[in-house]
Amino acid sequence: QVQLVESGGGLVQAGGSLRLSCAASGLPFNRRVMGWFRQAPGKEREFVAAISWIGGNTDYVDSVKGRFTIARDNAKNTVYLQMNSLKLEDTAVYYCAARFGAVVVTDSDYIHWGQGTQVTVSS
């Protein structure tokens, strides 16, 4: 059974940092693209970042470029999202997801999903 478990969310002031983690089990992690998505209240889920099998290829939504960094540790079956310079508009539930194949930004192309972790940025 595939499980993706996110952690690291919380309440942070604008300008602060958080690091999200997603621990995976039940799948060949080192042969899966891992992505982070987020969904703010009243909005559709949006792509945030994704990373290829061995981390050589990454992609980010424009709004987080230069502030967020996605990384993975295949020995630990874990993907991370380092979030710096957080803004109010980063407030959302953050989900990690997994797929086989190339790095893509469409959520429907990801097969496995975690339950999400809440990130709240305050002023």
Short mmCIF file of C-alpha atoms in Angstrom, two decimals, residues 8-12 18 20 36-46 48 68 81 83 86-95 115-122:
data_model
loop_
_atom_site.label_atom_id
_atom_site.label_comp_id
_atom_site.label_asym_id
_atom_site.label_seq_id
_atom_site.Cartn_x
_atom_site.Cartn_y
_atom_site.Cartn_z
CA GLY A 8 6.44 20.22 8.83
CA GLY A 9 3.54 22.55 8.29
CA GLY A 10 2.52 25.16 10.80
CA LEU A 11 2.05 28.84 11.54
CA VAL A 12 4.82 31.21 10.55
CA LEU A 18 9.39 26.27 6.93
CA LEU A 20 8.02 20.41 4.60
CA TRP A 36 4.34 19.42 -4.23
CA PHE A 37 0.97 21.03 -4.77
CA ARG A 38 -1.07 23.41 -2.64
CA GLN A 39 -4.66 24.42 -2.24
CA ALA A 40 -5.76 27.65 -0.62
CA PRO A 41 -9.30 28.16 0.68
CA GLY A 42 -11.70 28.74 -2.17
CA LYS A 43 -9.07 28.11 -4.81
CA GLU A 44 -8.13 25.23 -7.04
CA ARG A 45 -5.17 23.05 -6.25
CA GLU A 46 -2.02 24.38 -7.92
CA VAL A 48 4.24 24.25 -6.62
CA PHE A 68 11.24 27.54 -2.45
CA LEU A 81 10.18 21.54 0.27
CA MET A 83 10.15 27.45 1.88
CA LEU A 86 7.07 33.15 3.02
CA LYS A 87 4.24 35.41 1.99
CA LEU A 88 0.63 35.63 3.08
CA GLU A 89 -0.40 34.17 -0.26
CA ASP A 90 1.57 31.00 0.45
CA THR A 91 -1.06 30.03 3.00
CA ALA A 92 -2.56 26.71 1.88
CA VAL A 93 -2.71 23.01 2.48
CA TYR A 94 0.39 21.51 0.90
CA TYR A 95 0.26 18.05 -0.65
CA GLN A 115 -3.21 13.87 3.09
CA GLY A 116 -1.68 17.32 3.19
CA THR A 117 -0.16 19.62 5.78
CA GLN A 118 -1.42 23.10 6.60
CA VAL A 119 0.86 26.08 6.15
CA THR A 120 -0.40 29.37 7.51
CA VAL A 121 1.53 32.59 7.01
CA SER A 122 0.55 35.49 9.24
#
